[in-house]
PDB file of C-alpha atoms and ligand atoms in Angstrom:
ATOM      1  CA  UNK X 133      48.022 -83.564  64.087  1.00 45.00           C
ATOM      2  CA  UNK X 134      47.401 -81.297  67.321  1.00 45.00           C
ATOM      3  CA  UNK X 135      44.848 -78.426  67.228  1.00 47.00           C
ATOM      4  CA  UNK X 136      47.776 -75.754  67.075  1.00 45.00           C
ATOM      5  CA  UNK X 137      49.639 -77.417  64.126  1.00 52.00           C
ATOM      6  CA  UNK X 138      46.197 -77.698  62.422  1.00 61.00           C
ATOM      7  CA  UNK X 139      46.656 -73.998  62.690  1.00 63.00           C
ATOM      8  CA  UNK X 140      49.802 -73.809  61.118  1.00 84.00           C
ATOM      9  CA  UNK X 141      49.048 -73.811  57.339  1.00 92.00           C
ATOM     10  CA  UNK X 142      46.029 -71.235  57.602  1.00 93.00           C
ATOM     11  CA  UNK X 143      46.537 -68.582  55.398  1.00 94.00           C
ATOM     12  CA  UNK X 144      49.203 -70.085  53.477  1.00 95.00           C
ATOM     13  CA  UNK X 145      49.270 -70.304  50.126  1.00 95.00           C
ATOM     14  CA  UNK X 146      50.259 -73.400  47.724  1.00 95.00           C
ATOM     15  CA  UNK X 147      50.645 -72.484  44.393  1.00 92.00           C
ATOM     16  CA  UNK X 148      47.098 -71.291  43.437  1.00 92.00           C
ATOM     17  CA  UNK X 149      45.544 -72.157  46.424  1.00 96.00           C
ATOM     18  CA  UNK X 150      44.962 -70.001  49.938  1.00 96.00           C
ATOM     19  CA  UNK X 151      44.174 -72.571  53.097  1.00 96.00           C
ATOM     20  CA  UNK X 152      40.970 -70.485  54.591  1.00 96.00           C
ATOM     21  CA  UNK X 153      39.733 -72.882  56.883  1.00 95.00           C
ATOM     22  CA  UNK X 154      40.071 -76.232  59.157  1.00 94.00           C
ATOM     23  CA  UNK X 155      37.570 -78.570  58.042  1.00 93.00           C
ATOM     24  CA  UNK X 156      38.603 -81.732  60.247  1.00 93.00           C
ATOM     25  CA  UNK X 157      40.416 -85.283  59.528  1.00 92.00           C
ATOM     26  CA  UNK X 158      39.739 -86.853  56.771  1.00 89.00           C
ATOM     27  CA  UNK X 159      38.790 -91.149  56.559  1.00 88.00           C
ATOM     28  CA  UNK X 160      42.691 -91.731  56.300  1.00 88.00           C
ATOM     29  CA  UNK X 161      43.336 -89.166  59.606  1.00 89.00           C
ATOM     30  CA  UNK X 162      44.755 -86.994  57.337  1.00 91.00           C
ATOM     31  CA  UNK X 163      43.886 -82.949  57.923  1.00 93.00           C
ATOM     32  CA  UNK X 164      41.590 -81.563  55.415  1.00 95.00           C
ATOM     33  CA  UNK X 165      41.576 -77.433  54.586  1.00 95.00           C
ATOM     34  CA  UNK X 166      39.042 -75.565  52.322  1.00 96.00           C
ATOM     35  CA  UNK X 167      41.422 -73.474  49.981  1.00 97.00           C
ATOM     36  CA  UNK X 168      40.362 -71.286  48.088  1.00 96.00           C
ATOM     37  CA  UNK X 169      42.062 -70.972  44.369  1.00 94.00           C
ATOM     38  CA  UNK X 170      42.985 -67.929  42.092  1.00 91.00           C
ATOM     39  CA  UNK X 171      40.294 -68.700  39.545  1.00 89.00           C
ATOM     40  CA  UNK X 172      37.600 -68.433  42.732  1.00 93.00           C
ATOM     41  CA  UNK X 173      37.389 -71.890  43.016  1.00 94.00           C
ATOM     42  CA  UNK X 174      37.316 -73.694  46.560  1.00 95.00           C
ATOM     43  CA  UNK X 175      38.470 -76.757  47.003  1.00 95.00           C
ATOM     44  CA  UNK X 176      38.933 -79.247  50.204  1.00 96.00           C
ATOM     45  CA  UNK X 177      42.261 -80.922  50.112  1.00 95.00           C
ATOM     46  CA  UNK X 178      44.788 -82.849  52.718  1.00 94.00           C
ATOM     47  CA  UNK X 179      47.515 -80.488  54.570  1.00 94.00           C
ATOM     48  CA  UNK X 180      50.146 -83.253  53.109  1.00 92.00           C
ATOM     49  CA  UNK X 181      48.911 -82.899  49.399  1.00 93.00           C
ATOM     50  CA  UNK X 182      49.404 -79.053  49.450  1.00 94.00           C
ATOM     51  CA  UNK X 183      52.670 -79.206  51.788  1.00 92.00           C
ATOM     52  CA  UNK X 184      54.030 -81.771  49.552  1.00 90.00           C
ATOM     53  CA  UNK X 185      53.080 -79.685  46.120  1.00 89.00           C
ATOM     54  CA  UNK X 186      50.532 -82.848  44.903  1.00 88.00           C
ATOM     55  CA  UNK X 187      47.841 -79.554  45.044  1.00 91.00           C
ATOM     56  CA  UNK X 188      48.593 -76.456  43.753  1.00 91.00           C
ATOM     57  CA  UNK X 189      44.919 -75.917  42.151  1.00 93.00           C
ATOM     58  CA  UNK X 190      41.614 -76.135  41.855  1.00 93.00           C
ATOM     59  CA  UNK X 191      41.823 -78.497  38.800  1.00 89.00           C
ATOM     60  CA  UNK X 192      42.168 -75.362  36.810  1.00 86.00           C
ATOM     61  CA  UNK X 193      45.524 -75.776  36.581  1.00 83.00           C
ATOM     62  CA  UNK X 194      45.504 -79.180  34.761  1.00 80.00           C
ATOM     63  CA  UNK X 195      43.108 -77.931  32.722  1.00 79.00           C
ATOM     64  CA  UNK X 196      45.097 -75.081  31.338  1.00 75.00           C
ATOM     65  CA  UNK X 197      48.066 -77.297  30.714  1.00 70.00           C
ATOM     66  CA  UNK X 198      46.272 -79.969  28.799  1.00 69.00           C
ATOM     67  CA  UNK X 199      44.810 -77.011  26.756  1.00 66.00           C
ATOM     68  CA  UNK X 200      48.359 -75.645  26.040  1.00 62.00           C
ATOM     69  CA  UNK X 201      48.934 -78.888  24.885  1.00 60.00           C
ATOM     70  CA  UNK X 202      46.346 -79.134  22.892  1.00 63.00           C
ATOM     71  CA  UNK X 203      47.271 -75.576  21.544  1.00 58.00           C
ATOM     72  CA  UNK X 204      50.931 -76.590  21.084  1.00 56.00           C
ATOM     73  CA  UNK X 205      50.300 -78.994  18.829  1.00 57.00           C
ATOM     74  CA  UNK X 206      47.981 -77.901  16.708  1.00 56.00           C
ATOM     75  CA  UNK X 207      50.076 -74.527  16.250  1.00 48.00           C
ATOM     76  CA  UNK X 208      53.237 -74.546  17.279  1.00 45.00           C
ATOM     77  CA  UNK X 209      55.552 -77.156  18.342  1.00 44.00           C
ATOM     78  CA  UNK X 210      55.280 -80.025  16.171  1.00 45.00           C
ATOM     79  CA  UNK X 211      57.700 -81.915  17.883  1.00 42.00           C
ATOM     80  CA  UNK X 212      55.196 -83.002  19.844  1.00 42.00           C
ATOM     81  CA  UNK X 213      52.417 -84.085  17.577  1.00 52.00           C
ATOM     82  CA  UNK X 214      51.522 -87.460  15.807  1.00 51.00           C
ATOM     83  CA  UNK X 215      54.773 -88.978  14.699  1.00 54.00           C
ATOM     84  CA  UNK X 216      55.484 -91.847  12.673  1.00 49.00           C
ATOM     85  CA  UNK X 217      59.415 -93.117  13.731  1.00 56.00           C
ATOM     86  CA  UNK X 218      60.415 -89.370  14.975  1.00 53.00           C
ATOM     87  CA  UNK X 219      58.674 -87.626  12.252  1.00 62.00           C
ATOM     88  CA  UNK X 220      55.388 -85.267  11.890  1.00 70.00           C
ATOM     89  CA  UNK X 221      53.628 -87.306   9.318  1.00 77.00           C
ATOM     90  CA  UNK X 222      51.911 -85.936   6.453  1.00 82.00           C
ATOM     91  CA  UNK X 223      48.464 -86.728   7.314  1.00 85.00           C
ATOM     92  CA  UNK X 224      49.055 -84.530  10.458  1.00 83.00           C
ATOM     93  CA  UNK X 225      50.625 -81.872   8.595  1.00 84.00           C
ATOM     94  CA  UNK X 226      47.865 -81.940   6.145  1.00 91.00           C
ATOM     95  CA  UNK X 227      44.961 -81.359   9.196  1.00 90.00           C
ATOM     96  CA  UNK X 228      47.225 -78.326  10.650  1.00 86.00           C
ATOM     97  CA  UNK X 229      47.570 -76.379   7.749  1.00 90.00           C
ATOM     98  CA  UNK X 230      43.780 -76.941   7.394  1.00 93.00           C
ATOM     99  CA  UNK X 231      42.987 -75.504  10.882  1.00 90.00           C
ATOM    100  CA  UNK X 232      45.817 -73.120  10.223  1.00 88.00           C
ATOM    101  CA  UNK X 233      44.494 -71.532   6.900  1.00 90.00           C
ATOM    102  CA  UNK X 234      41.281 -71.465   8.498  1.00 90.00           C
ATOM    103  CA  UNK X 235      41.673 -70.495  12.207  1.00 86.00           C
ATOM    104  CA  UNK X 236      45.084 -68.478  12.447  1.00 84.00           C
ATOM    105  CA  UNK X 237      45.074 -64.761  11.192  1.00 82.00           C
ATOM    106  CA  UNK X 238      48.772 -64.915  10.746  1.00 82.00           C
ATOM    107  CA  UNK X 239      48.737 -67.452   8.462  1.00 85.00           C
ATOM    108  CA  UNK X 240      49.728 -66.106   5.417  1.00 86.00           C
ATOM    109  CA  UNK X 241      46.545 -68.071   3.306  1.00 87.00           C
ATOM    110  CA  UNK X 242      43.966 -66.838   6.401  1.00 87.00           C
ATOM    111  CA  UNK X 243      42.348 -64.471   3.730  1.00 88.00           C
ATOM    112  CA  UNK X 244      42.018 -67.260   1.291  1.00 89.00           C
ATOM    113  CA  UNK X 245      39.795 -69.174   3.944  1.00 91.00           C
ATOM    114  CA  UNK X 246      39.218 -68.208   7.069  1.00 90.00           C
ATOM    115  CA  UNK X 247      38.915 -64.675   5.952  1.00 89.00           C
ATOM    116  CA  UNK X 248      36.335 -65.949   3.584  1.00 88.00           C
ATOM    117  CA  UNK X 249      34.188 -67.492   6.416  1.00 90.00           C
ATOM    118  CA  UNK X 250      35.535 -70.699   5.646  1.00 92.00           C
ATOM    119  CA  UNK X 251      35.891 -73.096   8.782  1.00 92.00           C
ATOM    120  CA  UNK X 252      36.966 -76.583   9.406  1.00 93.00           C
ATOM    121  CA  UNK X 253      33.695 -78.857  11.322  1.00 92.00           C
ATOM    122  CA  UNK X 254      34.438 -78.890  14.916  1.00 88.00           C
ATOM    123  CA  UNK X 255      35.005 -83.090  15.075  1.00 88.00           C
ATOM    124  CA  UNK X 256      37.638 -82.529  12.551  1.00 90.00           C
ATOM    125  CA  UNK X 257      38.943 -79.289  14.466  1.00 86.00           C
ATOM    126  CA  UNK X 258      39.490 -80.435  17.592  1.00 81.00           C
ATOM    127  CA  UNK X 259      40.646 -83.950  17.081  1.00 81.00           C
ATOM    128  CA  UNK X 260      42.798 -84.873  14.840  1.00 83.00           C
ATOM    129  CA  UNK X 261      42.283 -89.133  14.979  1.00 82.00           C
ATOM    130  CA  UNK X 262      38.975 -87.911  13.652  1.00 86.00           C
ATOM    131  CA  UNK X 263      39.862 -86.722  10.773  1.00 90.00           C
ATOM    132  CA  UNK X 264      42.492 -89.687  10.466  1.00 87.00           C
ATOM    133  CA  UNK X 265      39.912 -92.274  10.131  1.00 88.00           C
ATOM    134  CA  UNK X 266      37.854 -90.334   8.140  1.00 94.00           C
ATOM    135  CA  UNK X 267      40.753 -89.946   5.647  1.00 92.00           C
ATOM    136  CA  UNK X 268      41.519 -93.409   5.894  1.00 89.00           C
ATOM    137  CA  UNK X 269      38.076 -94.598   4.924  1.00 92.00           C
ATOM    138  CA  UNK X 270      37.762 -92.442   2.261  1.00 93.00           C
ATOM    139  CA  UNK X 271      41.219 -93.729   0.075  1.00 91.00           C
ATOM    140  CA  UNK X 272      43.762 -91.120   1.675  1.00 90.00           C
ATOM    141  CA  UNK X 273      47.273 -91.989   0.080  1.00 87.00           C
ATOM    142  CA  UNK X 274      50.271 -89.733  -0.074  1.00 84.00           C
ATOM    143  CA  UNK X 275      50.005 -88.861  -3.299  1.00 85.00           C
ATOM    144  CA  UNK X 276      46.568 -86.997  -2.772  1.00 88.00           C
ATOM    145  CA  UNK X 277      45.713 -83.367  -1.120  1.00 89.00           C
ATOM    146  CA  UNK X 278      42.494 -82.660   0.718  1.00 93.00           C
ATOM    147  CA  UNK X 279      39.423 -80.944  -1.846  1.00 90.00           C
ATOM    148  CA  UNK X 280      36.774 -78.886  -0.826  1.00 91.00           C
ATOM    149  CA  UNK X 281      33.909 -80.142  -3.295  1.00 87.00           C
ATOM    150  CA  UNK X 282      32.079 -76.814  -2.867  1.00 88.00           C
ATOM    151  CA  UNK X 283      34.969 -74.334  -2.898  1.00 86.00           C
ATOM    152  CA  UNK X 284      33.170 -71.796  -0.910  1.00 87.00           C
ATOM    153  CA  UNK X 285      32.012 -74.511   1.814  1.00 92.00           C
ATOM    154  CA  UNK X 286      33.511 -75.707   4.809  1.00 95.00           C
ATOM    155  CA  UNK X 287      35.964 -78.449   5.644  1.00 96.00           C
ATOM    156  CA  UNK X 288      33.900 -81.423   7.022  1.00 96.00           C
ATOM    157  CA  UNK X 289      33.137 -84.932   6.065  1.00 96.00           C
ATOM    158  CA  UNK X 290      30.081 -83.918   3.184  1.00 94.00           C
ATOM    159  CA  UNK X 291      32.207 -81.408   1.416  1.00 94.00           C
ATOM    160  CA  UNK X 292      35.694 -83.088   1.279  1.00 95.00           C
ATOM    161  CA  UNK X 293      37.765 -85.451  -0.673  1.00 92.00           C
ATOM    162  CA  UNK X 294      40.651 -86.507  -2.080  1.00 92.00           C
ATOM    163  CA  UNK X 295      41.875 -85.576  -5.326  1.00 85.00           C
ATOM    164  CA  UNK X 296      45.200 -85.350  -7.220  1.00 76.00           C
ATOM    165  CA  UNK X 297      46.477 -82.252  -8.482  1.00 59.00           C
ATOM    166  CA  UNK X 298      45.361 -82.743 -12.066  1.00 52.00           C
ATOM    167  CA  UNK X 299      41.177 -82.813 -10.936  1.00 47.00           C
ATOM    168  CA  UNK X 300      42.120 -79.824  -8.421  1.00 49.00           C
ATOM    169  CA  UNK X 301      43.414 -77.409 -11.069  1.00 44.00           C
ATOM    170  CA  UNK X 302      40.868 -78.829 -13.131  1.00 42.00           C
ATOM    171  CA  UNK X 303      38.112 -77.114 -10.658  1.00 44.00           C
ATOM    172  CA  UNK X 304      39.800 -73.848 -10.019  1.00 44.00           C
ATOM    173  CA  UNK X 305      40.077 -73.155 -13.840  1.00 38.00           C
ATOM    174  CA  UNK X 306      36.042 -73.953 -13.803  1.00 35.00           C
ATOM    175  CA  UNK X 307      35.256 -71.815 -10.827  1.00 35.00           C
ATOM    176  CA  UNK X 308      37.574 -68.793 -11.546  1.00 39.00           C
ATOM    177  CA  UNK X 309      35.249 -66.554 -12.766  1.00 43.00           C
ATOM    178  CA  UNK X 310      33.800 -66.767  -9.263  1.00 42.00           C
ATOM    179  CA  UNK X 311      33.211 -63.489  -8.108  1.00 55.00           C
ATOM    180  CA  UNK X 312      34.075 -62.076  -4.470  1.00 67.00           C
ATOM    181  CA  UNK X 313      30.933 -60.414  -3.107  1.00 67.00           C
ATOM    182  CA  UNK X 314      32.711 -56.989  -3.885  1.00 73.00           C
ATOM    183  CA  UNK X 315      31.430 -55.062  -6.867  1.00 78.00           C
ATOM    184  CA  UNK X 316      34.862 -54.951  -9.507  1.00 84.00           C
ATOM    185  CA  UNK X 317      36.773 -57.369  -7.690  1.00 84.00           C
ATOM    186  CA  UNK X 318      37.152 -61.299  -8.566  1.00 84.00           C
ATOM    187  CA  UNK X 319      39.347 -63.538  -7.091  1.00 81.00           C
ATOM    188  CA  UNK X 320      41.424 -65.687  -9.456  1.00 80.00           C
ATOM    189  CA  UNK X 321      41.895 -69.564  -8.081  1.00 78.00           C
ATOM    190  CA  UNK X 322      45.014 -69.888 -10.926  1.00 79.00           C
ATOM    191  CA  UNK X 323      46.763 -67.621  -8.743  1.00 82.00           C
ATOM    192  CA  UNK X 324      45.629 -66.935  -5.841  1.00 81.00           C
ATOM    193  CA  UNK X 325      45.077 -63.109  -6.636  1.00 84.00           C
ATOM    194  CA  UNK X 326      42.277 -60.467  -6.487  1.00 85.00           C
ATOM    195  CA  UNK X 327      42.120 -59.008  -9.641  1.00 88.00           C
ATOM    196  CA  UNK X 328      40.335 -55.345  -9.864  1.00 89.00           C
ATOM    197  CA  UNK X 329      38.421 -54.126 -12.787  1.00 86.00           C
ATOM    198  CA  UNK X 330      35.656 -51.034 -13.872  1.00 84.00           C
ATOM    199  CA  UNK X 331      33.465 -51.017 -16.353  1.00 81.00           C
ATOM    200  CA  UNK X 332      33.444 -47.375 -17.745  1.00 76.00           C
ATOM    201  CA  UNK X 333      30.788 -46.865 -21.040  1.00 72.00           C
ATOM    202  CA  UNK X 334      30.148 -50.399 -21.504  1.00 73.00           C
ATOM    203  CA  UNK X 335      33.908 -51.450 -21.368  1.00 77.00           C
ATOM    204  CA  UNK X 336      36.141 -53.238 -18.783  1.00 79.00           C
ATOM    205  CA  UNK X 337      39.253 -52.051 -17.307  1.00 83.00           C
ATOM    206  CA  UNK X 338      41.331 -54.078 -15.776  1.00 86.00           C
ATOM    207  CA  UNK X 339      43.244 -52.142 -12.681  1.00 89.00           C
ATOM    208  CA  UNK X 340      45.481 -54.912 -11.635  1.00 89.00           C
ATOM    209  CA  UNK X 341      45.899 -58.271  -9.572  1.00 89.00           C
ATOM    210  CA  UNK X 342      46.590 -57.796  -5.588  1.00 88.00           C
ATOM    211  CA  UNK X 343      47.872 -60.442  -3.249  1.00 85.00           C
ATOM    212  CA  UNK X 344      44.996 -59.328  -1.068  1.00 82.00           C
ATOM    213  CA  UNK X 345      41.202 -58.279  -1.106  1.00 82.00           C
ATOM    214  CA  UNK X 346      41.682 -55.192   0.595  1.00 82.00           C
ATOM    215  CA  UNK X 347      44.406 -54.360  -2.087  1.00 86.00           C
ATOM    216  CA  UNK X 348      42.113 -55.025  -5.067  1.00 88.00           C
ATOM    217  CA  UNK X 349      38.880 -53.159  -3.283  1.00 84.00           C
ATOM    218  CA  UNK X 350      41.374 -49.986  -2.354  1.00 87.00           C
ATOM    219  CA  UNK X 351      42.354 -49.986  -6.356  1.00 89.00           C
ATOM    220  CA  UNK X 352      38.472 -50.604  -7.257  1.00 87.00           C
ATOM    221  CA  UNK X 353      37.763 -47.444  -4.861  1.00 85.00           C
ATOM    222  CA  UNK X 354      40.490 -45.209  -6.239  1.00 86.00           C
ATOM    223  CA  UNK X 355      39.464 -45.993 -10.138  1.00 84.00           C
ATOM    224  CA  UNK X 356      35.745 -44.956  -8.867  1.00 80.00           C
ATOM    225  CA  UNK X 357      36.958 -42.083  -7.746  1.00 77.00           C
ATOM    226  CA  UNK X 358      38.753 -41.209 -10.939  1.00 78.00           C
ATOM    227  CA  UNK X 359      36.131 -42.258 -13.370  1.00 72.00           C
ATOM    228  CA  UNK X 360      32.457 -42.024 -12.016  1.00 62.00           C
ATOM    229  CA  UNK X 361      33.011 -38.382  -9.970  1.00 52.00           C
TER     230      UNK X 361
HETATM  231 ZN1   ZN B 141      41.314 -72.823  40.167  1.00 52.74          ZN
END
């Protein structure tokens, strides 16, 4: 490549990248240019890599995509996730509606878990053979569902097993006069509800059972309002 055709790409721009500057040939007598990328990267690559499209980044690209991926699967697409003959097994579904309940505020169990503070471990979180193995190892079969051992804790290897339905309801009815941290509100594991009560001259009033915390706190409020003022 001549001097003048050197010239040539300067200033262009490849995808992401801008050529700024001639930096000479490279061991293969290929042209090198310093680009510099959107994210404010530079990076030194061959005039035939970014003519050709092989460059169009910093690596920031690549990086984005595989984190899409990542993304896509464990919230969207499922298509694309760990299959067994075509199909999203049920081990898989089992860890995204984990990280779902836990990590997506449009889920509609968020405020079950994740609106409670409760997380799934990051080795469990952000790979999914993890958890696999783990499951294998500790007697996962199809007829079992994941249990949190201490109901308010998180979902990692010390506070997890697996149980059948039977033990599970078994816990809830123990732990359902677990209270909520708000003052005349307790959240009821039979049902999934927030259930609202006062206590006016030594007795308790019951003001109803609310799909959601905020519900049963409003109804708490508005009875307080009525009956202490
Ligand atoms: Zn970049």
């Amino acid at each position: 490549m001549s001097g003048s055709n050197a010239k040539n790409i300067l200033g262009n721009k490849y995808g992401r990248l801008t050529v700024i500057e001639y930096v000479g040939r490279g061991d293969d007598g290929r042209a090198l240019w310093k680009c510099k990328c959107e994210c404010g990267n530079y990076k030194v690559v061959s005039g035939d890599a970014l003519r050709q499209g092989h460059s169009k980044s910093c690596g920031c690209l690549q990086k984005e995509n595989r984190q899409m991926i990542i993304y896509r699967n464990r919230y969207g697409n499922l298509k694309h996730a760990q299959t067994s003959g075509g199909k999203t097994t049920r081990i898989y579904r089992i860890w995204d509606a984990m990280i779902q309940r836990c990590c997506n505020p449009k889920h509609d169990k968020f405020y079950r878990y994740g609106g409670r503070g409760i997380n799934v471990c990051a080795e469990w979180k952000n790979n999914f053979e993890e958890f696999y193995s783990w499951a294998k190892r500790k007697g996962y079969d199809e007829t079992l569902t994941i249990d949190r051992i201490n109901n308010d804790g998180n979902y990692e290897p010390g506070n997890c097993r697996w149980t059948n339905m039977t033990i599970q309801g078994l816990n809830r009815g123990l732990q359902s006069n677990n209270t909520t941290g708000h003052k005349g509100v307790s959240y009821l594991k039979k049902t999934g509800k927030y259930r609202a009560y006062i206590k006016i001259h030594g007795k308790q009033v019951w003001l109803g059972a609310y799909d959601t915390i905020e519900e049963a706190i409003r109804a708490r409020k508005k009875a307080e309002q009525k009956y202490m003022n």
